[in-house]
Coordinates of C-alpha atoms in Angstrom, one line a residue:
X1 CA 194.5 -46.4 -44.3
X2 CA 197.1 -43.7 -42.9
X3 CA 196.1 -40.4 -41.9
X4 CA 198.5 -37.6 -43.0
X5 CA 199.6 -34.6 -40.7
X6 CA 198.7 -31.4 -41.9
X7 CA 201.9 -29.9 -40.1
X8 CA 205.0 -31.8 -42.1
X9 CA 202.7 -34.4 -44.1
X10 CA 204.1 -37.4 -42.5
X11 CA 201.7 -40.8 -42.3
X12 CA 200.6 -41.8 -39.4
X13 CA 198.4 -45.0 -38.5
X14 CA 194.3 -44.2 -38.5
X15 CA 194.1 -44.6 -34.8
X16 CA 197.1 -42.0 -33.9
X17 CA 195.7 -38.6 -32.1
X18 CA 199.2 -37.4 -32.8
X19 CA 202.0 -37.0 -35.6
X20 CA 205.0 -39.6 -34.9
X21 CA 207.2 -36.4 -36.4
X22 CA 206.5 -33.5 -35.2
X23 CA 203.8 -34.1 -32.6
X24 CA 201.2 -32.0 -33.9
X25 CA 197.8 -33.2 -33.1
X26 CA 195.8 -34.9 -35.6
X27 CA 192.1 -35.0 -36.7
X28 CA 191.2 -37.4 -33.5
X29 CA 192.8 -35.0 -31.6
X30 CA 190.7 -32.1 -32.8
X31 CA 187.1 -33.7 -32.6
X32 CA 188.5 -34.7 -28.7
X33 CA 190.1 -31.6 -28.0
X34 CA 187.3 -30.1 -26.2
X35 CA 187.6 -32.5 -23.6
X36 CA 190.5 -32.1 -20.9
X37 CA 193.5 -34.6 -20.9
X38 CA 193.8 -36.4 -18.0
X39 CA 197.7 -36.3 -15.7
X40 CA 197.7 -40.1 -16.3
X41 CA 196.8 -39.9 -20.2
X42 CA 200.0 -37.9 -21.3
X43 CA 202.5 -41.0 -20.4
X44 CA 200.5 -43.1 -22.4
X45 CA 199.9 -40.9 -24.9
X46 CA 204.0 -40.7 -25.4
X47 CA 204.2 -44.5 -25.1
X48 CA 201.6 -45.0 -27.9
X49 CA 203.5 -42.1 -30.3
X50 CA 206.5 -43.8 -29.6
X51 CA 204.8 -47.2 -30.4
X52 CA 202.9 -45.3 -33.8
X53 CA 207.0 -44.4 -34.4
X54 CA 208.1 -47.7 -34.9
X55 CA 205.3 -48.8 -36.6
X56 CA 205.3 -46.3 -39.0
X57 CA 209.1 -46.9 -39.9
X58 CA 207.9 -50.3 -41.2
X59 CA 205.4 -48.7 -43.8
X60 CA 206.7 -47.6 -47.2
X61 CA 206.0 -43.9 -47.6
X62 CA 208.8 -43.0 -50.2
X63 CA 206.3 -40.9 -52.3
X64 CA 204.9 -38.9 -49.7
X65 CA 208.6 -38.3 -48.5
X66 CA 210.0 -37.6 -52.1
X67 CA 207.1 -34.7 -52.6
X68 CA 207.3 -33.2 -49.0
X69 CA 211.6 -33.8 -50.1
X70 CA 210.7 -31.4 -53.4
X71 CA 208.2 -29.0 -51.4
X72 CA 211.2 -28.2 -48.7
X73 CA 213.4 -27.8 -51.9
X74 CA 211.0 -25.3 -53.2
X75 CA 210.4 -23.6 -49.9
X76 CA 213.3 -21.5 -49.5
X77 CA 214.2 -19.9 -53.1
X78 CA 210.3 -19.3 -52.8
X79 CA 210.5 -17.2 -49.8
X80 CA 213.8 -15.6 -51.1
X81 CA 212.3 -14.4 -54.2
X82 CA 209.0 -13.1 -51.8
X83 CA 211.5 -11.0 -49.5
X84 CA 212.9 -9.7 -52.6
X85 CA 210.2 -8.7 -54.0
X86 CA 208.7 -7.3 -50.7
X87 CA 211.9 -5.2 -50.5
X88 CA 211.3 -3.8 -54.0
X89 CA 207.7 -2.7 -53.2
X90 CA 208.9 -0.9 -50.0
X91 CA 211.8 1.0 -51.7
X92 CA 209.2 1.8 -54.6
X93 CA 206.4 2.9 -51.8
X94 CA 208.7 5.1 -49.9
X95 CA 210.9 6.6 -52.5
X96 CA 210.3 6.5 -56.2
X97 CA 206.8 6.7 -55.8
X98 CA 207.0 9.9 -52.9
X99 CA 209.5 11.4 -55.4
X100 CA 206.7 11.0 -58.7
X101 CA 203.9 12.6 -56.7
X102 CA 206.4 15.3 -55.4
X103 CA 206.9 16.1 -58.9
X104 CA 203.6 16.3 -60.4
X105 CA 202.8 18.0 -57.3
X106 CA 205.3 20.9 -58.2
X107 CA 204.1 20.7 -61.9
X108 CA 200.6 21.1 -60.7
X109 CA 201.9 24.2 -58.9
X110 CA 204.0 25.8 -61.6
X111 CA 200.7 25.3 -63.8
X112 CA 198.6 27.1 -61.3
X113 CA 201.2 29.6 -60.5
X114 CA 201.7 31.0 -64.4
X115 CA 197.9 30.5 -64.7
X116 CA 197.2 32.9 -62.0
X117 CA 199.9 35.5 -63.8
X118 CA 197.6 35.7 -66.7
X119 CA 195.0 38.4 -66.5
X120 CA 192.9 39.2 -68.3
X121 CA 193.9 43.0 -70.6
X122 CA 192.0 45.4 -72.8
X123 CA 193.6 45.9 -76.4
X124 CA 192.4 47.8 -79.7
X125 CA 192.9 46.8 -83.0
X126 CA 194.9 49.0 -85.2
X127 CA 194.0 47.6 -88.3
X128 CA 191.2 45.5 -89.8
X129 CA 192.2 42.2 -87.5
X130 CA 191.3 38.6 -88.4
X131 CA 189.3 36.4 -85.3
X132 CA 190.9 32.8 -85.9
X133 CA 189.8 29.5 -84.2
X134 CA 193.5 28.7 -83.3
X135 CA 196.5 30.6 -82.0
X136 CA 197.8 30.3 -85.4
X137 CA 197.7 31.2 -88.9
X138 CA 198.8 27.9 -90.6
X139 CA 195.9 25.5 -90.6
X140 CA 193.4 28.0 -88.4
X141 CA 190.1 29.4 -89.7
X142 CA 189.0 32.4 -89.8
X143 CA 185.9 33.5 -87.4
X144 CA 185.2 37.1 -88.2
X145 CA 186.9 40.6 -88.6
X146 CA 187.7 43.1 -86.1
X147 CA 187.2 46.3 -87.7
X148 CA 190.2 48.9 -87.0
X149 CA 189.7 50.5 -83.3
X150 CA 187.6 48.0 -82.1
X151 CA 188.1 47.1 -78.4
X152 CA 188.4 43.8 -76.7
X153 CA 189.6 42.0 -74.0
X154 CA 191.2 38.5 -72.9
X155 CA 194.5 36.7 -72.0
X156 CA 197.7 37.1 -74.3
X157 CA 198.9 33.6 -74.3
X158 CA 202.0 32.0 -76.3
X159 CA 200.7 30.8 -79.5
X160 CA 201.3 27.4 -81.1
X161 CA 204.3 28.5 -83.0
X162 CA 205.9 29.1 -79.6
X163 CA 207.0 32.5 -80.5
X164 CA 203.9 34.8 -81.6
X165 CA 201.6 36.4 -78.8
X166 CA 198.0 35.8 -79.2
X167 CA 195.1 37.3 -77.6
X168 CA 192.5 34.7 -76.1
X169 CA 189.1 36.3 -76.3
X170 CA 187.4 36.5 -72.8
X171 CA 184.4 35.3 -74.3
X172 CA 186.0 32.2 -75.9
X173 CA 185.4 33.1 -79.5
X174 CA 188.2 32.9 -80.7
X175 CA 191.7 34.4 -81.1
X176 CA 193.8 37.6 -82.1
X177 CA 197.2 37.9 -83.3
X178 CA 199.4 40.3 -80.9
X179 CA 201.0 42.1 -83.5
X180 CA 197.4 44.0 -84.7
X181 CA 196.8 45.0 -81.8
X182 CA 197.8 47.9 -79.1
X183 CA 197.3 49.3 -75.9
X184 CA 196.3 52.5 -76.9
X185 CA 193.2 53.4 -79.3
X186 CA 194.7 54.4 -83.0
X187 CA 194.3 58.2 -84.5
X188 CA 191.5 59.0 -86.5
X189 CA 192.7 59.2 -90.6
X190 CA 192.1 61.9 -92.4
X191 CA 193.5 60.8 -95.3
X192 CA 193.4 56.7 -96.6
X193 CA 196.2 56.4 -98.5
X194 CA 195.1 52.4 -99.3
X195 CA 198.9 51.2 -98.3
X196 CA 200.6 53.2 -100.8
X197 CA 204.0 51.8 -101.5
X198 CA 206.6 54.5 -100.8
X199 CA 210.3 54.4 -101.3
X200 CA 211.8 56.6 -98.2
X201 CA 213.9 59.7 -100.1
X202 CA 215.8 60.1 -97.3
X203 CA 216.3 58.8 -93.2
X204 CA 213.2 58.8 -91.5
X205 CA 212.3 58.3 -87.8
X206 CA 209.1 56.0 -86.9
X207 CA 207.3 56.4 -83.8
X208 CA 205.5 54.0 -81.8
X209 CA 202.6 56.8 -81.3
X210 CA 201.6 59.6 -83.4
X211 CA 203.4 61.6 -81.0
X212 CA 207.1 62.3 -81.3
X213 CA 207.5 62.0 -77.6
X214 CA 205.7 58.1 -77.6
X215 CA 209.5 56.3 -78.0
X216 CA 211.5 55.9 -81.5
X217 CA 210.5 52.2 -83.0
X218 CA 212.9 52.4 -85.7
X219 CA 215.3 54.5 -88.0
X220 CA 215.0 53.9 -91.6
X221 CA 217.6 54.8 -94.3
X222 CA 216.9 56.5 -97.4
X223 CA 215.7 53.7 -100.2
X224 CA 213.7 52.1 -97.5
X225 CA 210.1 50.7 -99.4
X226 CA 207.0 51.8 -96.8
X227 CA 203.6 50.9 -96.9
X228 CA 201.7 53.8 -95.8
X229 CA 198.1 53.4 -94.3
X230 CA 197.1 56.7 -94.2
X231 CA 197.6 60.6 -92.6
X232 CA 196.4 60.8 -89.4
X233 CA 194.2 64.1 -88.1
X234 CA 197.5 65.3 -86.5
X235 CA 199.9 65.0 -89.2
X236 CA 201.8 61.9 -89.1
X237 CA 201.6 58.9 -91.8
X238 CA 200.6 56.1 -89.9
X239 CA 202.7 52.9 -91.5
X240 CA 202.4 49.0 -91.4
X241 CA 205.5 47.3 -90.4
X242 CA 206.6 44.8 -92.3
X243 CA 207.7 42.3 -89.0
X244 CA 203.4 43.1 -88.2
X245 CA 201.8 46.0 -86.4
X246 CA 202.1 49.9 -87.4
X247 CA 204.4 53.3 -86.9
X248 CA 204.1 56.7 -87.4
X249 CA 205.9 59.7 -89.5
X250 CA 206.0 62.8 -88.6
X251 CA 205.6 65.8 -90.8
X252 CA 202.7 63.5 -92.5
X253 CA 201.4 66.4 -95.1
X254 CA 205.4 67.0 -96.4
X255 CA 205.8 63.7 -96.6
X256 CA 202.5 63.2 -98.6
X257 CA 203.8 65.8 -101.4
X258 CA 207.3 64.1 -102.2
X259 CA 205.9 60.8 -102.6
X260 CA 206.4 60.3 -105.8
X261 CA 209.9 60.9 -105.2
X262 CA 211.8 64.1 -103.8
X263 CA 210.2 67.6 -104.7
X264 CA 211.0 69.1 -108.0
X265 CA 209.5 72.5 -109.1
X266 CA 208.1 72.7 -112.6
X267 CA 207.2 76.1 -114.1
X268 CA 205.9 75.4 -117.8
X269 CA 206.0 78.0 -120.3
X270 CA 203.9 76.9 -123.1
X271 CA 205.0 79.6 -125.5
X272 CA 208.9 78.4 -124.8
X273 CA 208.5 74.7 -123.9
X274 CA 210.9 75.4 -121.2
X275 CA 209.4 73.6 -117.9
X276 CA 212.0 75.2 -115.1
X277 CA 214.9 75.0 -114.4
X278 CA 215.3 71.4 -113.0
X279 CA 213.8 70.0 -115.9
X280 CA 215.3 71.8 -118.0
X281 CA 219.0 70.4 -116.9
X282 CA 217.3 67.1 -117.7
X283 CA 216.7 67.4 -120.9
X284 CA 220.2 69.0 -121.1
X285 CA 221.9 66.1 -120.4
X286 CA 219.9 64.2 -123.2
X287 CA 220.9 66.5 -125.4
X288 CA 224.2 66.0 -124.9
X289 CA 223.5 62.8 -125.5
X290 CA 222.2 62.6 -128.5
X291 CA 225.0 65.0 -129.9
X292 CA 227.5 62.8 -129.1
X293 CA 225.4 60.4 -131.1
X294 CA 225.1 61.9 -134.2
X295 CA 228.6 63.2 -133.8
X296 CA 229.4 59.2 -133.8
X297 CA 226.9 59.0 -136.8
X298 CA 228.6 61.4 -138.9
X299 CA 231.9 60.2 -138.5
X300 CA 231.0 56.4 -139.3
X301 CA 231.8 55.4 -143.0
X302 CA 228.6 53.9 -145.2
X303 CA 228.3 51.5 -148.4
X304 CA 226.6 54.4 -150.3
X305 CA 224.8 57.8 -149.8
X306 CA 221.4 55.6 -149.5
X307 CA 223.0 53.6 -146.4
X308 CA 224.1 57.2 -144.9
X309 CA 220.4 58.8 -145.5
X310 CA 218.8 55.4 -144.0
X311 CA 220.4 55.9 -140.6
X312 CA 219.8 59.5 -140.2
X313 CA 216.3 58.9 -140.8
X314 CA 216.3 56.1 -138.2
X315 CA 218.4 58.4 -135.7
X316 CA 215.6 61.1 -136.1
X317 CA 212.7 59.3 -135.5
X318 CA 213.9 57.9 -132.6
X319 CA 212.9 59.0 -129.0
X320 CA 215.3 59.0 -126.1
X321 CA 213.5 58.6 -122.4
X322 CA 214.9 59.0 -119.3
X323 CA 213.1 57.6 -116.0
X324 CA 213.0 59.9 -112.9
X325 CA 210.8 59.4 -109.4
X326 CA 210.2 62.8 -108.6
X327 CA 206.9 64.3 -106.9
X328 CA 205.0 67.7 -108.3
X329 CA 201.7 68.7 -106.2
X330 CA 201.1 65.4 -105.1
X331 CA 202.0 64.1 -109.3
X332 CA 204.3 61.6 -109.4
X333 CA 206.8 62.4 -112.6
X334 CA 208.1 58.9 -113.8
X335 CA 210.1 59.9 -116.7
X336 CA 211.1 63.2 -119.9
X337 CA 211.3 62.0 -123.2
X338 CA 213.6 63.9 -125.8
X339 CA 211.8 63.5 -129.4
X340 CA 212.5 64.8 -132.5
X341 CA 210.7 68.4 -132.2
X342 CA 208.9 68.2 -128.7
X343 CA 209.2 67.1 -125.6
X344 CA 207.1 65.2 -122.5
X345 CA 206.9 64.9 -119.3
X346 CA 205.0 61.2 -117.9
X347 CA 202.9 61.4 -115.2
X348 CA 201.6 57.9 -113.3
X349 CA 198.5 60.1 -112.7
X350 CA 195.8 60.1 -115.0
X351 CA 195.4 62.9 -117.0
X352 CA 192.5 64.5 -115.2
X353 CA 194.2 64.8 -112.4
X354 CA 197.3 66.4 -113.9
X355 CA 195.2 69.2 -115.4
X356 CA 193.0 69.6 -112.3
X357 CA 196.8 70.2 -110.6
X358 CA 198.3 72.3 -112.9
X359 CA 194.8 74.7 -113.0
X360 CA 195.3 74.9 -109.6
X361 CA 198.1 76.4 -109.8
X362 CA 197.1 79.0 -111.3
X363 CA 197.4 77.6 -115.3
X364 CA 195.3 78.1 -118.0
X365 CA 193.8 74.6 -119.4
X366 CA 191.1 73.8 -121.5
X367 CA 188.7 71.3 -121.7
X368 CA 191.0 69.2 -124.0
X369 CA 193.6 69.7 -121.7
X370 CA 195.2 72.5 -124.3
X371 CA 197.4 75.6 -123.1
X372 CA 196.9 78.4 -124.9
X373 CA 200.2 78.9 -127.7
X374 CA 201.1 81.1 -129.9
X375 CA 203.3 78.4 -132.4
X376 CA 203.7 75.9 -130.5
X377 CA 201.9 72.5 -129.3
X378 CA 201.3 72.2 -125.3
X379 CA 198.9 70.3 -123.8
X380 CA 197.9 67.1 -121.3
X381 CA 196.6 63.8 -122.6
X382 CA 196.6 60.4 -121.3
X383 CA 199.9 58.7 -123.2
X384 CA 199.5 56.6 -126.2
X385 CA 202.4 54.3 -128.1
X386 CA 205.5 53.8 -126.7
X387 CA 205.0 57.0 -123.9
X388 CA 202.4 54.2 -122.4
X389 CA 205.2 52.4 -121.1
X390 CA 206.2 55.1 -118.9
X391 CA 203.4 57.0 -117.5
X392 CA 199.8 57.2 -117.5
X393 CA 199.6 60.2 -118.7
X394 CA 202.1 63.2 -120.6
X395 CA 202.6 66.9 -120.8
X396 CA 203.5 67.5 -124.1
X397 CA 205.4 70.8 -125.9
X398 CA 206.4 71.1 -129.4
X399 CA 206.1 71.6 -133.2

C-alpha cells in the first residue's frame, strides 16, 4: 500500500514521513509534527528519502503519473482563461458599470429637475370642458363636465399624443384639455347665440380678450365660416376656434345684425309692391332675365299654333328665384322670387318672427300676418310648395 502526497500526488512507500519528489511532508509527518526533530534525525531523514527514491522508481505508477501528466496539461489554459476573466470583471467594475450608474444617476436628476419645474397653476374653463381619465381623447373616458367659468387647479403636463397640453387635476381626478381652458375668467354673455354658424362678410380682427388691447389672435378674410358662442356684456362676439379654445369680435351688436349676410334696407310699400330700392334692382335684373327669355321664345319657330300656346303657358307659370345672404333686423333674407303677378321675399326665420320685426318697425300687420292694401295682395306666411325650398317663411306682394 503507497501513500500519495497531497503536494504533486507522487506515491510514496507507507512508512515514508516525506514525499521522494517534492519533499513535502506526509500524513506520518503531520500526526509527529508536534514533536521537535532532533540535529541527528535530519541526516537520516535525507538518507531514508533518498532510499524511499530508489525504491519508489522500481514501482509502477504510470496511471497516477498519466493523470497528474493531464492535470498539469489542464492547469495552465485553466488559469489563463481565470486571469481573463478576472480582467473582464475589473474593466466591467471600474468602467462600464461606473459609466451605467453615472447615467441613470443624471437621468434620475433630469427627472427630478423637470419635475420640480412643474407647479402647480389656477385655470378657468371657457367653455363647458370634459374631465377625462387619460391625457387623451382617443380611448379616454369621460369623468364629468366642467361647467363654463369654473375654476381649477393642477399641473399642465404633455399629453399622450406628445403634442397637446393637459391639465392634471391637483386632486387626481382626472384631466383637462389645455385648449378649453384660460388664464383669465371668461365675460359674462348676454346673449347665447348656441354656436351660430356665420360666414365673415368682410376681414375681421379676433382678440385673445374681449378687450381690443388683450393682443390680436388672428385676422380673418371675408368668406371665413365662424362659430359664434354668444355676445358678451361688453359687446364683443365671443368665438370658438376651430384649432380649440375661443376669440373675440369687436363691435359684437353690429356684427349681430348683418349675420344673415351684409345689411340691406327694405322699405315695403304694400300698395306698390316695391320693397326699396336694393331689392328692387334685384328683381330688376330678373326681369331682364326673363325678357330676354321670352324674347328667345318668340323668335323660336313651332310645329303648329298649339305647340307655340303650350310653351307660353309653361313660360308663364314658371317662377324664377334668385338666392341672396343678406341680413334685415336681425332676418336673414335667403332669396326673391319673380312669379307671374307677385313677388316674395324668403326669410330663414319663421314667420312670427318676421311680423314681430317688421311691426316693430313701425308696420302695420295683422293677426294673419296681412298689410293693409288697397288692390293688391301683401302679407307674411310661413312658405309652402316650391318657396319651402328657400326659406322658412315669405313676404309676399301681388295680384
Amino acid at each position: 500500500m503507497v501513500t500519495f502526497c497531497t503536494s504533486c500526488g507522487t506515491a510514496n512507500p507507507p512508512t515514508a514521513h516525506y514525499c521522494s519528489k517534492c519533499g513535502s511532508p506526509l500524513g506520518a509527518v503531520e500526526t509527529a509534527a508536534d514533536e521537535p526533530a532532533s540535529p541527528a534525525s535530519v541526516p537520516l531523514a535525507s538518507a531514508a528519502i533518498r532510499g524511499l527514491e530508489a525504491a519508489s522508481n522500481t514501482e509502477k505508477v504510470e496511471p497516477i503519473s498519466k493523470s497528474s501528466s493531464q492535470k498539469k496539461r489542464w492547469l495552465f489554459p485553466a488559469v489563463a482563461a481565470g486571469g481573463v476573466l478576472a480582467v473582464g470583471a475589473l474593466y466591467f467594475w471600474l468602467f462600464i458599470l461606473d459609466d451605467l450608474g453615472s447615467n441613470t444617476g443624471e437621468k434620475t436628476t433630469a427627472s427630478t429637475a423637470v419635475d420640480a419645474t412643474l407647479e402647480s397653476k389656477q385655470l378657468f374653463a371657457m367653455t363647458e370642458a370634459n374631465i377625462r381619465d387619460r391625457a387623451t381623447t382617443v380611448g379616454s373616458q369621460i369623468l364629468g363636465k366642467l361647467p363654463r367659468g369654473s375654476a381649477v387647479t393642477g399641473v399642465v403636463k404633455l399629453g399622450m399624443d406628445g403634442s397637446s397640453e393637459w391639465l392634471e387635476l391637483s386632486d387626481g381626478k382626472g384631466f383637462i384639455a389645455v385648449i378649453n381652458l384660460s388664464e383669465f375668467q371668461p365675460p359674462e354673455i348676454s346673449k347665447p347665440l348656441n354656436d351660430r354658424v356665420w360666414t365673415a362678410d368682410s376681414a375681421l380682427d379676433i382678440w385673445i380678450q374681449p378687450d381690443t388691447t388683450s393682443g390680436l389672435l388672428e385676422r380673418v378674410s371675408s368668406g371665413t365660416r365662424l362659430t359664434l358662442a354668444g355676445l358678451t356684456t361688453n359687446d364683443f362676439i365671443e368665438v370658438k376656434l376651430g384649432k380649440g379654445g375661443v376669440g373675440y369680435l369687436a363691435d359684437g351688436a353690429a356684427i349681430l345684425a348683418r349675420l344673415g349676410g351684409k345689411p340691406v334696407a327694405i322699405r315695403f310699400n304694400p300698395q306698390t309692391c316695391s320693397f326699396g330700392s336694393d331689392i328692387d334692382a334685384e328683381f330688376a335684373k330678373i326681369a331682364a332675365r326673363l325678357r330676354a327669355q321670352w324674347a328667345e321664345l318668340e323668335s323660336k319657330e313651332f310645329v303648329d299654333e298649339e305647340a307655340r300656346e303650350k310653351a307660353y303657358a309653361a313660360a308663364e307659370g314658371k317662377s324664377a328665384y334668385v338666392k341672396l345672404q343678406r341680413s334685415f333686423e336681425g332676418l336673414s333674407l335667403t332669396a326673391i322670387g319673380q312669379h307671374y303677378e307677385a313677388q316674395s321675399l324668403y326669410f330663414s326665420d319663421p314667420a312670427a318672427k318676421v311680423i314681430e320685426t317688421f311691426r316693430g318697425k313701425g308696420y302695420r300687420v295683422g293677426a294673419d300676418g296681412t298689410f293693409p292694401s288697397t288692390e293688391l295682395y301683401a302679407g307674411i306666411s310661413a312658405t309652402r310648395g316650391e318657396g319651402a325650398a328657400y326659406g322658412k317663411s315669405e313676404l309676399g306682394c301681388g295680384v
